[in-house]
């Protein structure tokens, strides 16, 4: 089978599709959309007036704090969701392990905070809605939508915190620890090769002092051996050569004969 080569545009589109299919990306997009729905519904129809008055009131029990809480939390959560979505998109480009660990730590911290905020917000908004004395025609659907999506935001942020915690646990080793481990492996390999390989005696190292001592000792031994050999040779020659007769010896022999 032939492999079909993808063009750069198709390759980038494939990467985008794979990124959008990741569970963390889906949870972050949903958290941002839920936050958008919460503050958008309250901004558009969250403030209504009675037929007898022109003054705008919050549809949640006429409590400005409840509407302001939901709007401010929704805006901030929306901005943070897509900010960390950009960090996730450029995760492969970020090489520094320190930067990645900082981003994951911030993601975990904010996910826990937003989970608590939306849990408190859901309880607070639902309580204020139940206590509302006036039910407005246009604001009722907006109030119910803000309460429902505040509840749906809780599992999204809990899951994002779980993913950030897993990312911190599965973080690659620190560079200096990795270099130390590689150095230990290299030393172990070298020691094993050294023990298994036999080094000939001619390749052994001798210091200059040891070499001088060895050479002087060898020279002394050689001179002593040569001296002994020379003396023994001279002795043999002397024993094998006859004693020469002098003229005085010849005269003594002639006198004795007479």
mmCIF file of C-alpha atoms in Angstrom:
data_model
loop_
_atom_site.group_PDB
_atom_site.id
_atom_site.type_symbol
_atom_site.label_atom_id
_atom_site.label_comp_id
_atom_site.label_asym_id
_atom_site.label_seq_id
_atom_site.Cartn_x
_atom_site.Cartn_y
_atom_site.Cartn_z
ATOM 1 C CA UNK A 1 0.000 0.000 0.000
ATOM 2 C CA UNK A 2 1.220 3.453 -0.837
ATOM 3 C CA UNK A 3 1.446 6.061 1.834
ATOM 4 C CA UNK A 4 -0.307 9.246 0.895
ATOM 5 C CA UNK A 5 1.847 12.272 1.680
ATOM 6 C CA UNK A 6 -0.115 15.086 3.282
ATOM 7 C CA UNK A 7 0.405 18.690 2.357
ATOM 8 C CA UNK A 8 1.359 21.162 5.127
ATOM 9 C CA UNK A 9 -2.178 22.571 5.135
ATOM 10 C CA UNK A 10 -3.752 19.124 5.515
ATOM 11 C CA UNK A 11 -1.225 18.225 8.215
ATOM 12 C CA UNK A 12 -2.057 21.373 10.195
ATOM 13 C CA UNK A 13 -5.778 20.698 9.818
ATOM 14 C CA UNK A 14 -5.243 17.157 11.090
ATOM 15 C CA UNK A 15 -3.391 18.522 14.147
ATOM 16 C CA UNK A 16 -6.213 20.967 14.835
ATOM 17 C CA UNK A 17 -8.792 18.172 14.659
ATOM 18 C CA UNK A 18 -6.772 15.996 17.016
ATOM 19 C CA UNK A 19 -6.376 18.916 19.426
ATOM 20 C CA UNK A 20 -10.109 19.623 19.422
ATOM 21 C CA UNK A 21 -10.872 15.965 20.105
ATOM 22 C CA UNK A 22 -8.858 15.872 23.303
ATOM 23 C CA UNK A 23 -11.008 15.559 26.460
ATOM 24 C CA UNK A 24 -9.228 18.454 28.176
ATOM 25 C CA UNK A 25 -9.888 20.729 25.205
ATOM 26 C CA UNK A 26 -13.564 19.768 25.118
ATOM 27 C CA UNK A 27 -13.948 20.369 28.873
ATOM 28 C CA UNK A 28 -12.244 23.754 28.630
ATOM 29 C CA UNK A 29 -14.405 24.877 25.712
ATOM 30 C CA UNK A 30 -17.547 23.759 27.530
ATOM 31 C CA UNK A 31 -16.493 25.621 30.689
ATOM 32 C CA UNK A 32 -15.966 28.777 28.645
ATOM 33 C CA UNK A 33 -19.304 28.433 26.837
ATOM 34 C CA UNK A 34 -21.188 27.818 30.079
ATOM 35 C CA UNK A 35 -19.613 30.923 31.598
ATOM 36 C CA UNK A 36 -20.573 32.899 28.474
ATOM 37 C CA UNK A 37 -24.196 31.749 28.736
ATOM 38 C CA UNK A 38 -24.368 32.649 32.441
ATOM 39 C CA UNK A 39 -23.207 36.244 32.178
ATOM 40 C CA UNK A 40 -24.789 36.889 28.763
ATOM 41 C CA UNK A 41 -28.247 35.746 29.899
ATOM 42 C CA UNK A 42 -28.138 37.946 32.995
ATOM 43 C CA UNK A 43 -26.759 40.958 31.142
ATOM 44 C CA UNK A 44 -29.494 40.842 28.493
ATOM 45 C CA UNK A 45 -32.593 39.862 30.510
ATOM 46 C CA UNK A 46 -31.402 39.736 34.096
ATOM 47 C CA UNK A 47 -32.622 43.206 34.937
ATOM 48 C CA UNK A 48 -36.336 43.962 34.550
ATOM 49 C CA UNK A 49 -38.756 46.550 35.865
ATOM 50 C CA UNK A 50 -42.228 46.217 37.259
ATOM 51 C CA UNK A 51 -45.235 47.575 35.473
ATOM 52 C CA UNK A 52 -45.723 50.069 38.245
ATOM 53 C CA UNK A 53 -42.116 51.320 38.227
ATOM 54 C CA UNK A 54 -39.416 52.175 35.714
ATOM 55 C CA UNK A 55 -36.577 51.130 37.984
ATOM 56 C CA UNK A 56 -34.596 48.047 36.854
ATOM 57 C CA UNK A 57 -34.309 45.213 39.308
ATOM 58 C CA UNK A 58 -32.473 41.914 39.351
ATOM 59 C CA UNK A 59 -34.747 38.999 38.526
ATOM 60 C CA UNK A 60 -33.098 36.984 41.316
ATOM 61 C CA UNK A 61 -35.110 38.234 44.295
ATOM 62 C CA UNK A 62 -34.289 41.839 43.381
ATOM 63 C CA UNK A 63 -30.796 41.158 44.680
ATOM 64 C CA UNK A 64 -28.113 43.083 42.818
ATOM 65 C CA UNK A 65 -25.419 41.039 44.536
ATOM 66 C CA UNK A 66 -26.700 37.788 42.989
ATOM 67 C CA UNK A 67 -26.753 39.199 39.461
ATOM 68 C CA UNK A 68 -23.387 40.922 39.900
ATOM 69 C CA UNK A 69 -21.817 37.763 41.331
ATOM 70 C CA UNK A 70 -22.943 35.660 38.362
ATOM 71 C CA UNK A 71 -21.923 38.255 35.758
ATOM 72 C CA UNK A 72 -18.451 38.942 37.160
ATOM 73 C CA UNK A 73 -17.729 35.240 37.731
ATOM 74 C CA UNK A 74 -18.939 34.379 34.236
ATOM 75 C CA UNK A 75 -16.747 36.985 32.542
ATOM 76 C CA UNK A 76 -13.602 36.026 34.452
ATOM 77 C CA UNK A 77 -14.173 32.291 33.967
ATOM 78 C CA UNK A 78 -14.747 32.806 30.246
ATOM 79 C CA UNK A 79 -11.490 34.748 29.835
ATOM 80 C CA UNK A 80 -9.493 32.253 31.852
ATOM 81 C CA UNK A 81 -10.905 29.275 29.957
ATOM 82 C CA UNK A 82 -9.747 30.530 26.582
ATOM 83 C CA UNK A 83 -6.456 31.812 27.983
ATOM 84 C CA UNK A 84 -5.545 28.312 29.166
ATOM 85 C CA UNK A 85 -6.937 26.924 25.934
ATOM 86 C CA UNK A 86 -4.253 28.919 24.134
ATOM 87 C CA UNK A 87 -1.646 27.473 26.515
ATOM 88 C CA UNK A 88 -2.880 23.989 25.660
ATOM 89 C CA UNK A 89 -2.630 24.740 21.940
ATOM 90 C CA UNK A 90 1.007 25.830 22.256
ATOM 91 C CA UNK A 91 1.960 23.122 24.712
ATOM 92 C CA UNK A 92 4.267 21.390 22.199
ATOM 93 C CA UNK A 93 6.112 24.636 21.495
ATOM 94 C CA UNK A 94 6.901 25.283 25.176
ATOM 95 C CA UNK A 95 10.196 23.477 25.813
ATOM 96 C CA UNK A 96 11.029 24.657 29.310
ATOM 97 C CA UNK A 97 9.867 22.187 31.965
ATOM 98 C CA UNK A 98 9.736 24.992 34.521
ATOM 99 C CA UNK A 99 7.239 26.984 32.448
ATOM 100 C CA UNK A 100 5.101 23.881 31.923
ATOM 101 C CA UNK A 101 5.052 23.082 35.625
ATOM 102 C CA UNK A 102 4.082 26.684 36.440
ATOM 103 C CA UNK A 103 1.224 26.604 33.910
ATOM 104 C CA UNK A 104 -0.031 23.278 35.259
ATOM 105 C CA UNK A 105 0.153 24.551 38.836
ATOM 106 C CA UNK A 106 -1.850 27.670 37.917
ATOM 107 C CA UNK A 107 -4.349 25.546 36.016
ATOM 108 C CA UNK A 108 -4.839 23.270 39.018
ATOM 109 C CA UNK A 109 -5.190 26.200 41.417
ATOM 110 C CA UNK A 110 -7.705 28.109 39.298
ATOM 111 C CA UNK A 111 -9.694 24.963 38.528
ATOM 112 C CA UNK A 112 -10.147 24.292 42.233
ATOM 113 C CA UNK A 113 -11.075 27.933 42.846
ATOM 114 C CA UNK A 114 -13.623 28.009 40.018
ATOM 115 C CA UNK A 115 -15.151 24.732 41.132
ATOM 116 C CA UNK A 116 -15.782 26.263 44.551
ATOM 117 C CA UNK A 117 -17.008 29.555 43.051
ATOM 118 C CA UNK A 118 -19.552 27.872 40.812
ATOM 119 C CA UNK A 119 -20.719 25.567 43.573
ATOM 120 C CA UNK A 120 -21.319 28.561 45.851
ATOM 121 C CA UNK A 121 -22.833 30.467 42.919
ATOM 122 C CA UNK A 122 -25.246 27.674 42.089
ATOM 123 C CA UNK A 123 -26.436 27.451 45.680
ATOM 124 C CA UNK A 124 -26.695 31.235 45.999
ATOM 125 C CA UNK A 125 -28.545 31.801 42.704
ATOM 126 C CA UNK A 126 -30.967 28.918 43.312
ATOM 127 C CA UNK A 127 -31.723 30.226 46.790
ATOM 128 C CA UNK A 128 -32.384 33.741 45.538
ATOM 129 C CA UNK A 129 -34.594 32.472 42.733
ATOM 130 C CA UNK A 130 -36.729 30.469 45.150
ATOM 131 C CA UNK A 131 -37.138 33.511 47.362
ATOM 132 C CA UNK A 132 -38.122 35.807 44.522
ATOM 133 C CA UNK A 133 -41.442 37.500 45.192
ATOM 134 C CA UNK A 134 -41.837 38.759 41.645
ATOM 135 C CA UNK A 135 -41.527 36.489 38.627
ATOM 136 C CA UNK A 136 -40.817 38.486 35.528
ATOM 137 C CA UNK A 137 -41.958 37.314 32.111
ATOM 138 C CA UNK A 138 -38.729 38.018 30.251
ATOM 139 C CA UNK A 139 -36.236 37.348 33.028
ATOM 140 C CA UNK A 140 -37.438 33.943 34.210
ATOM 141 C CA UNK A 141 -35.728 31.978 31.429
ATOM 142 C CA UNK A 142 -32.474 33.915 31.929
ATOM 143 C CA UNK A 143 -32.495 33.190 35.670
ATOM 144 C CA UNK A 144 -33.119 29.477 35.121
ATOM 145 C CA UNK A 145 -30.387 29.325 32.461
ATOM 146 C CA UNK A 146 -27.817 30.980 34.727
ATOM 147 C CA UNK A 147 -28.637 28.573 37.576
ATOM 148 C CA UNK A 148 -28.510 25.481 35.342
ATOM 149 C CA UNK A 149 -25.213 26.334 33.635
ATOM 150 C CA UNK A 150 -23.656 27.320 36.937
ATOM 151 C CA UNK A 151 -24.329 23.744 38.026
ATOM 152 C CA UNK A 152 -22.960 22.309 34.736
ATOM 153 C CA UNK A 153 -19.770 24.325 35.134
ATOM 154 C CA UNK A 154 -18.833 22.504 38.343
ATOM 155 C CA UNK A 155 -17.921 19.099 36.802
ATOM 156 C CA UNK A 156 -16.076 20.821 33.948
ATOM 157 C CA UNK A 157 -13.742 22.660 36.313
ATOM 158 C CA UNK A 158 -13.333 19.591 38.521
ATOM 159 C CA UNK A 159 -12.257 17.568 35.483
ATOM 160 C CA UNK A 160 -9.823 20.300 34.399
ATOM 161 C CA UNK A 161 -8.283 20.269 37.871
ATOM 162 C CA UNK A 162 -7.951 16.490 37.674
ATOM 163 C CA UNK A 163 -6.200 16.740 34.298
ATOM 164 C CA UNK A 164 -3.822 19.397 35.603
ATOM 165 C CA UNK A 165 -2.984 17.220 38.605
ATOM 166 C CA UNK A 166 -2.263 14.257 36.334
ATOM 167 C CA UNK A 167 -0.048 16.483 34.213
ATOM 168 C CA UNK A 168 1.972 17.462 37.274
ATOM 169 C CA UNK A 169 2.391 13.838 38.315
ATOM 170 C CA UNK A 170 3.416 12.778 34.817
ATOM 171 C CA UNK A 171 5.835 15.695 34.394
ATOM 172 C CA UNK A 172 9.184 14.676 32.800
ATOM 173 C CA UNK A 173 12.287 14.638 35.023
ATOM 174 C CA UNK A 174 14.249 17.787 35.754
ATOM 175 C CA UNK A 175 17.171 18.259 33.299
ATOM 176 C CA UNK A 176 19.935 18.002 35.905
ATOM 177 C CA UNK A 177 18.432 14.810 37.337
ATOM 178 C CA UNK A 178 18.188 13.362 33.843
ATOM 179 C CA UNK A 179 21.838 14.241 33.132
ATOM 180 C CA UNK A 180 22.898 12.594 36.399
ATOM 181 C CA UNK A 181 20.972 9.448 35.506
ATOM 182 C CA UNK A 182 22.554 9.364 32.051
ATOM 183 C CA UNK A 183 26.002 9.841 33.600
ATOM 184 C CA UNK A 184 25.406 6.967 36.009
ATOM 185 C CA UNK A 185 24.337 4.715 33.135
ATOM 186 C CA UNK A 186 27.442 5.694 31.156
ATOM 187 C CA UNK A 187 29.743 4.963 34.109
ATOM 188 C CA UNK A 188 28.081 1.599 34.667
ATOM 189 C CA UNK A 189 28.560 0.701 30.994
ATOM 190 C CA UNK A 190 32.219 1.735 31.033
ATOM 191 C CA UNK A 191 32.934 -0.233 34.217
ATOM 192 C CA UNK A 192 31.297 -3.359 32.793
ATOM 193 C CA UNK A 193 33.333 -3.079 29.588
ATOM 194 C CA UNK A 194 36.545 -2.560 31.597
ATOM 195 C CA UNK A 195 35.975 -5.636 33.741
ATOM 196 C CA UNK A 196 35.148 -7.885 30.788
ATOM 197 C CA UNK A 197 38.053 -6.729 28.610
ATOM 198 C CA UNK A 198 41.543 -7.986 29.546
ATOM 199 C CA UNK A 199 44.365 -5.473 29.096
ATOM 200 C CA UNK A 200 47.764 -6.910 28.044
ATOM 201 C CA UNK A 201 50.776 -6.341 30.284
ATOM 202 C CA UNK A 202 52.588 -4.388 27.601
ATOM 203 C CA UNK A 203 49.874 -1.770 27.700
ATOM 204 C CA UNK A 204 50.229 -1.125 31.427
ATOM 205 C CA UNK A 205 51.187 2.332 32.509
ATOM 206 C CA UNK A 206 54.395 3.064 34.350
ATOM 207 C CA UNK A 207 55.337 6.377 35.810
ATOM 208 C CA UNK A 208 58.671 8.012 34.769
ATOM 209 C CA UNK A 209 60.222 7.336 38.203
ATOM 210 C CA UNK A 210 59.354 3.670 38.027
ATOM 211 C CA UNK A 211 60.789 3.502 34.516
ATOM 212 C CA UNK A 212 64.098 5.000 35.612
ATOM 213 C CA UNK A 213 64.362 2.620 38.542
ATOM 214 C CA UNK A 214 63.565 -0.365 36.349
ATOM 215 C CA UNK A 215 66.097 0.688 33.693
ATOM 216 C CA UNK A 216 68.873 1.283 36.281
ATOM 217 C CA UNK A 217 68.150 -2.077 37.928
ATOM 218 C CA UNK A 218 68.214 -3.866 34.587
ATOM 219 C CA UNK A 219 71.486 -2.113 33.690
ATOM 220 C CA UNK A 220 73.098 -3.186 36.946
ATOM 221 C CA UNK A 221 71.986 -6.754 36.481
ATOM 222 C CA UNK A 222 73.275 -6.810 32.902
ATOM 223 C CA UNK A 223 76.710 -5.351 33.857
ATOM 224 C CA UNK A 224 77.043 -7.770 36.775
ATOM 225 C CA UNK A 225 76.209 -10.731 34.570
ATOM 226 C CA UNK A 226 78.651 -9.625 31.863
ATOM 227 C CA UNK A 227 81.406 -9.164 34.481
ATOM 228 C CA UNK A 228 80.899 -12.664 35.796
ATOM 229 C CA UNK A 229 80.930 -14.078 32.294
ATOM 230 C CA UNK A 230 84.148 -12.225 31.433
ATOM 231 C CA UNK A 231 85.966 -13.352 34.615
ATOM 232 C CA UNK A 232 84.938 -16.974 34.094
ATOM 233 C CA UNK A 233 86.161 -16.852 30.469
ATOM 234 C CA UNK A 234 89.520 -15.410 31.475
ATOM 235 C CA UNK A 235 89.928 -18.108 34.148
ATOM 236 C CA UNK A 236 89.293 -20.847 31.638
ATOM 237 C CA UNK A 237 91.796 -19.388 29.231
ATOM 238 C CA UNK A 238 94.470 -19.164 31.935
ATOM 239 C CA UNK A 239 93.977 -22.762 33.030
ATOM 240 C CA UNK A 240 94.189 -24.113 29.496
ATOM 241 C CA UNK A 241 97.386 -22.133 28.500
ATOM 242 C CA UNK A 242 100.850 -23.948 29.414
ATOM 243 C CA UNK A 243 103.313 -22.136 31.684
ATOM 244 C CA UNK A 244 106.042 -20.567 29.517
ATOM 245 C CA UNK A 245 109.674 -21.657 30.084
ATOM 246 C CA UNK A 246 112.141 -18.841 30.691
ATOM 247 C CA UNK A 247 115.926 -18.924 29.835
ATOM 248 C CA UNK A 248 116.728 -19.179 33.522
ATOM 249 C CA UNK A 249 114.770 -22.378 33.711
ATOM 250 C CA UNK A 250 116.666 -23.805 30.760
ATOM 251 C CA UNK A 251 120.022 -23.079 32.402
ATOM 252 C CA UNK A 252 119.015 -24.808 35.614
ATOM 253 C CA UNK A 253 117.967 -27.863 33.680
ATOM 254 C CA UNK A 254 121.328 -27.975 31.816
ATOM 255 C CA UNK A 255 123.311 -27.770 35.059
ATOM 256 C CA UNK A 256 121.421 -30.599 36.642
ATOM 257 C CA UNK A 257 122.087 -32.789 33.648
ATOM 258 C CA UNK A 258 125.845 -32.193 33.963
#
